[in-house]
Short mmCIF file of C-alpha atoms in Angstrom, two decimals:
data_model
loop_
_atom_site.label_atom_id
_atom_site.label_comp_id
_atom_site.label_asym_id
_atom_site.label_seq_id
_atom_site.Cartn_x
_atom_site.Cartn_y
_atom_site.Cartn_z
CA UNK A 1 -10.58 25.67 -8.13
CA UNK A 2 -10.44 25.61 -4.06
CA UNK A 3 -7.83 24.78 -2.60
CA UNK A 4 -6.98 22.13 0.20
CA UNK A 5 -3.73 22.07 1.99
CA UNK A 6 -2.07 19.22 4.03
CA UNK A 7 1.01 19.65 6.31
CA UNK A 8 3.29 18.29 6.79
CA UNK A 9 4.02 16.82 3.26
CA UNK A 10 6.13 14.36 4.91
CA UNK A 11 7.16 13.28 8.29
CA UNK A 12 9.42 10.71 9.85
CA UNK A 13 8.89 9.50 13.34
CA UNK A 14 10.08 7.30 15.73
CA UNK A 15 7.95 4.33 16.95
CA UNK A 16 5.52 4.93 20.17
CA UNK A 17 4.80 8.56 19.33
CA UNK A 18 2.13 10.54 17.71
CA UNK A 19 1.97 12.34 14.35
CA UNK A 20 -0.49 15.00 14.00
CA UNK A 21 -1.41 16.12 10.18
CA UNK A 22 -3.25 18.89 9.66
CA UNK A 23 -6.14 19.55 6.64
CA UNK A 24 -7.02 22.92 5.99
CA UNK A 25 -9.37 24.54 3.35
CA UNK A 26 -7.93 27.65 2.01
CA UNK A 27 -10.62 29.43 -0.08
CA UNK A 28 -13.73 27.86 1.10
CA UNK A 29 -15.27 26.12 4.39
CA UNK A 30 -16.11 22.71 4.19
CA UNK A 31 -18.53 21.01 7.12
CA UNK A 32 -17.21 17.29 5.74
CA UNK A 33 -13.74 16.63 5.25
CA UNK A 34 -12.63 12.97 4.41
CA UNK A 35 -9.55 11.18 5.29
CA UNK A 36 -7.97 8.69 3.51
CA UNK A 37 -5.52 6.54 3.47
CA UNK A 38 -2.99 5.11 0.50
CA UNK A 39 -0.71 2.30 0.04
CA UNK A 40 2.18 1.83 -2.13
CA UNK A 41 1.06 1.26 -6.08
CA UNK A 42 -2.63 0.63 -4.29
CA UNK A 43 -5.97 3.36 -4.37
CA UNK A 44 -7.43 5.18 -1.62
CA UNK A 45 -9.31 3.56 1.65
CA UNK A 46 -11.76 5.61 3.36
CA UNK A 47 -10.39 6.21 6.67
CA UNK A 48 -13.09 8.47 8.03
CA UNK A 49 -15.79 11.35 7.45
CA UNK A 50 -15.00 14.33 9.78
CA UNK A 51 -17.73 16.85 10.19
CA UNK A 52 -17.85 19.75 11.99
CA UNK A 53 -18.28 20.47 15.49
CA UNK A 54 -19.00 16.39 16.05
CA UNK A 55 -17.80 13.10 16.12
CA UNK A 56 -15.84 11.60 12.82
CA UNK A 57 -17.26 8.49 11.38
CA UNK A 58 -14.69 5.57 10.74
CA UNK A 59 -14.98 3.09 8.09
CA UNK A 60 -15.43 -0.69 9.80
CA UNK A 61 -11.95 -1.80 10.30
CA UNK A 62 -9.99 1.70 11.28
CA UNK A 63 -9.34 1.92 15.02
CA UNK A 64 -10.73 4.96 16.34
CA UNK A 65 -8.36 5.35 18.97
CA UNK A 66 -5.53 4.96 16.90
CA UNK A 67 -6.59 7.79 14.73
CA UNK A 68 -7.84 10.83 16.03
CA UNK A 69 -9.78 12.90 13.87
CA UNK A 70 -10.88 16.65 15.02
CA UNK A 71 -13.13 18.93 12.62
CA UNK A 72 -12.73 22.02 15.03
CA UNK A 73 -13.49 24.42 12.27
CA UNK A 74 -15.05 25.16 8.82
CA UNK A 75 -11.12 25.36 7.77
CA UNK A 76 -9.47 23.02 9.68
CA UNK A 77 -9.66 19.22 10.17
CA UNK A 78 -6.87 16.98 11.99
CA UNK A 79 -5.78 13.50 11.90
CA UNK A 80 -3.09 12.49 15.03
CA UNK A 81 -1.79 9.23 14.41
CA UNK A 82 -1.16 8.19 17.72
CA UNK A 83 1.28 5.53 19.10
CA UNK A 84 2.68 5.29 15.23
CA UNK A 85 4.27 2.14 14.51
CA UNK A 86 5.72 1.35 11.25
CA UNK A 87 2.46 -0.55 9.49
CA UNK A 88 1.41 2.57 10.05
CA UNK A 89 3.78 4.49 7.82
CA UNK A 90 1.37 5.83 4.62
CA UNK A 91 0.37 7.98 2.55
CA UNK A 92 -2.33 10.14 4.28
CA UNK A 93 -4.47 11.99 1.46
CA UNK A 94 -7.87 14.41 2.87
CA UNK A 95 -10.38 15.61 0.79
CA UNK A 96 -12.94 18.25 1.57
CA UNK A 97 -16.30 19.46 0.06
CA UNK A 98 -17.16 22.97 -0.03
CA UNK A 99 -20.52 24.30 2.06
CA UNK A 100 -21.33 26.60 -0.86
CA UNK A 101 -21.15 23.93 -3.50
CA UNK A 102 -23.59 21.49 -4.37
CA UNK A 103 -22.20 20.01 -7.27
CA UNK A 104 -20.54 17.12 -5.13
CA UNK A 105 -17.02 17.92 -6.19
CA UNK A 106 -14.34 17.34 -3.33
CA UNK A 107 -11.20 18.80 -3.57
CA UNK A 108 -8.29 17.26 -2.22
CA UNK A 109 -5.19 17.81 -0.31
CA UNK A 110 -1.70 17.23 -1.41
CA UNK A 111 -1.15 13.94 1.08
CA UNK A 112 1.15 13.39 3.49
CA UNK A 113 3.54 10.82 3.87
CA UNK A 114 4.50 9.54 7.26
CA UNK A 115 7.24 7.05 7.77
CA UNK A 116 7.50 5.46 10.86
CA UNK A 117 10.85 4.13 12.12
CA UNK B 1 -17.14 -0.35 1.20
CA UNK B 2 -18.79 -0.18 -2.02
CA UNK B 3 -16.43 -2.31 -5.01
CA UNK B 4 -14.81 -0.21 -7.34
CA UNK B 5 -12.84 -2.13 -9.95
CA UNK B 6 -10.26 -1.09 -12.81
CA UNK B 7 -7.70 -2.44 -14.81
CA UNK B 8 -4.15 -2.03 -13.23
CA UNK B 9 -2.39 -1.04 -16.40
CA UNK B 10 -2.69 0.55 -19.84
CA UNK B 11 0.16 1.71 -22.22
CA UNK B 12 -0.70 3.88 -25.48
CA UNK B 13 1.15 5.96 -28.38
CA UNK B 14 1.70 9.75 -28.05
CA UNK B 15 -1.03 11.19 -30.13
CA UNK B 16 -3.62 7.56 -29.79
CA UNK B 17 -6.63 7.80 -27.78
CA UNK B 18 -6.77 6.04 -24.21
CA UNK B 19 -9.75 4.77 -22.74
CA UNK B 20 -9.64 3.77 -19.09
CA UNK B 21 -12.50 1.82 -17.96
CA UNK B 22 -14.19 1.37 -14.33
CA UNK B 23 -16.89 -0.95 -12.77
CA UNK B 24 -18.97 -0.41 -9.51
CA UNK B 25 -21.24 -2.08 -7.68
CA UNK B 26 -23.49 0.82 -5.94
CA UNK B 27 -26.33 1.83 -7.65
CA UNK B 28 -27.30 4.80 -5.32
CA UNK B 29 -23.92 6.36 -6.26
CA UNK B 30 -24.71 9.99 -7.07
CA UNK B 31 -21.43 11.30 -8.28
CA UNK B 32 -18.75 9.84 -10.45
CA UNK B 33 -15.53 11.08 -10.49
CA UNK B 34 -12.14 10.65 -12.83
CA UNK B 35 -8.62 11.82 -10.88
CA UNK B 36 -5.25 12.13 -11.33
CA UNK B 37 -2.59 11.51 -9.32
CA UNK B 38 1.30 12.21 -10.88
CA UNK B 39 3.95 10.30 -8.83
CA UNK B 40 4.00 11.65 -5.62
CA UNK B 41 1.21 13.78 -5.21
CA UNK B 42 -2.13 14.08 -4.45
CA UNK B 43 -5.30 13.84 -6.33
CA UNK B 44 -6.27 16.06 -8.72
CA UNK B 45 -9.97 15.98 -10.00
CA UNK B 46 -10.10 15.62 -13.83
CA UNK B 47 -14.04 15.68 -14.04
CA UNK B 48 -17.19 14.14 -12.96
CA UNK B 49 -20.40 13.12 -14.01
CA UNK B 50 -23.95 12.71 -12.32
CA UNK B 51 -25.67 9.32 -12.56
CA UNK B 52 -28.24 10.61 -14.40
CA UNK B 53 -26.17 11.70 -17.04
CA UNK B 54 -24.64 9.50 -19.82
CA UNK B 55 -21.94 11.58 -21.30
CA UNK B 56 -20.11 14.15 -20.55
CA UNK B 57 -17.20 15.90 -22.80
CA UNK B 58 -14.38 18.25 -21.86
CA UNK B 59 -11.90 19.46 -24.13
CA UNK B 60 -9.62 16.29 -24.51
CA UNK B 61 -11.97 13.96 -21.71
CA UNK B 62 -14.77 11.64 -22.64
CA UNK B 63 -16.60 10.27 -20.05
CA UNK B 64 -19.18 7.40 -20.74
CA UNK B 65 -21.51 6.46 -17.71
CA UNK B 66 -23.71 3.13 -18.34
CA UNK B 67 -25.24 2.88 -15.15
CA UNK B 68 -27.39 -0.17 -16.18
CA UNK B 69 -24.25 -2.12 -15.85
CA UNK B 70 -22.65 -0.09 -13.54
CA UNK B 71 -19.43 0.93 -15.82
CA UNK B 72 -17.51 3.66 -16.52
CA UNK B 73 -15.21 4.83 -18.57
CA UNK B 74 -12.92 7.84 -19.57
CA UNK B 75 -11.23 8.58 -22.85
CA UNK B 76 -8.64 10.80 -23.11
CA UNK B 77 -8.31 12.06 -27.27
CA UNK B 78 -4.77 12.75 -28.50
CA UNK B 79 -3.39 11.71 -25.25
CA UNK B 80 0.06 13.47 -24.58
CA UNK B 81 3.09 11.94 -22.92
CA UNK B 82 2.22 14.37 -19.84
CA UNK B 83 -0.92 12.41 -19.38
CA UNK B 84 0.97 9.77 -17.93
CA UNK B 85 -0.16 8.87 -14.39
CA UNK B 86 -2.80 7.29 -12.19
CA UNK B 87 -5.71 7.40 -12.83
CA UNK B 88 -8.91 6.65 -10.29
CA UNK B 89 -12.34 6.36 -10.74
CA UNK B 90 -14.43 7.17 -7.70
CA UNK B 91 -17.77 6.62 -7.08
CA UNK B 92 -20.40 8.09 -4.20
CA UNK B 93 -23.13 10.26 -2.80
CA UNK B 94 -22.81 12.92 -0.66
CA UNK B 95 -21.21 11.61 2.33
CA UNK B 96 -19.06 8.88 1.07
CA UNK B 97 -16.70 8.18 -1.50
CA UNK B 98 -15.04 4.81 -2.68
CA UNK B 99 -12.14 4.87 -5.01
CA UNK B 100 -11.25 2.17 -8.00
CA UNK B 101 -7.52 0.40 -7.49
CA UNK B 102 -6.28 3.09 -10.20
CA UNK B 103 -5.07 2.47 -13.66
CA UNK B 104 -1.61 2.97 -14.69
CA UNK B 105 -1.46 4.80 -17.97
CA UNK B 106 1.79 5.09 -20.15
CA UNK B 107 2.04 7.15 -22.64
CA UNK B 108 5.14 6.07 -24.86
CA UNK B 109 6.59 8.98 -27.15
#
């Protein structure tokens, strides 16, 4: 199946800076890539949907400015954290649909778990 | 977002059948999805179904869709000890995707 790869897996930061995590689609392109968001022992929130080339679309409730989200590329979609604080520490999980594919599957990445100190 | 519910928690038997169960609320969903997530890792798609499909079998998975009252399920035959993790249903159309609270299965030897 494709493949979607996160990095970093994990990453510990100190309070007031920004974490950047990086989404990439290794044997396809995908124009939508989703990013989402997991607590502990609780399922996945919908962060945002990141297309390509424009503006990501956040779910009601996620602060835009908090998390930046760039599609640059059919490969590559980016979610900076910025200003982390520690409610922000998570699991970060992204998910991506292939352009060729219209079967609806998404594929997702391996997460990334930040903890913020 | 769309409500996706499931039950927290089911244990079985090495070698019973487990059948995991989901409700939604969105009736425009186009796309139904089972995953798997082991501890520490990310999802990993076990199968899907479209909503205008009842039933759909692979290998060792069962999936039931009744989309009159909006529930699905997943049954996993002859369900190994390996099979134990989290399991999500997902529901959605092409641009978004809402995910169930995950059910805990244990599979005791």
């Amino acid at each position: 199946g494709a493949v979607v790869s996160q990095h970093p897996s994990w990453v510990i930061c100190k309070s007031g800076t920004s974490v950047k995590i990086e989404c990439r689609s290794l044997d396809f392109q995908a124009t939508t890539m989703f990013w989402y968001r997991q607590f502990p022992k609780q399922s996945l929130m919908l962060m945002a949907t990141s297309n390509e080339g424009s503006k990501a679309t956040y779910e009601q409730g996620v602060e835009k400015d908090k998390f930046l989200i760039n599609h640059a590329s059919l490969t590559l979609s980016t979610l900076t954290v910025t200003s982390a604080h520690p409610e922000d520490s998570s699991f970060y999980i992204c998910s991506a649909r292939a352009v060729d594919k219209n079967t609806g599957e998404l594929f997702f990445g391996e997460g990334s778990r930040l903890t913020v100190l | 977002g769309e409500d996706v519910e499931q039950s927290l928690f089911l244990s079985v038997r090495e070698g019973d059948s487990s059948v995991i169960n989901c409700t939604y609320t969105d009736s425009s969903s186009t796309y139904l999805y089972w995953y798997k997530q082991e501890p520490g890792a990310g999802l990993q798609l076990l199968t899907y179904i479209f909503s205008n499909m009842d039933m759909k079998q692979d290998q060792r998975l069962t999936v039931l869709l009744n989309k009159k009252d909006k529930h699905l399920s997943l049954r996993i035959a002859d369900t190994q000890t390996g099979d134990s993790a989290i399991y999500f249903c997902a529901e959605g159309n092409f641009n978004k995707f809402y995910f169930g609270s995950g059910t805990k299965l244990n599979v005791k030897p």
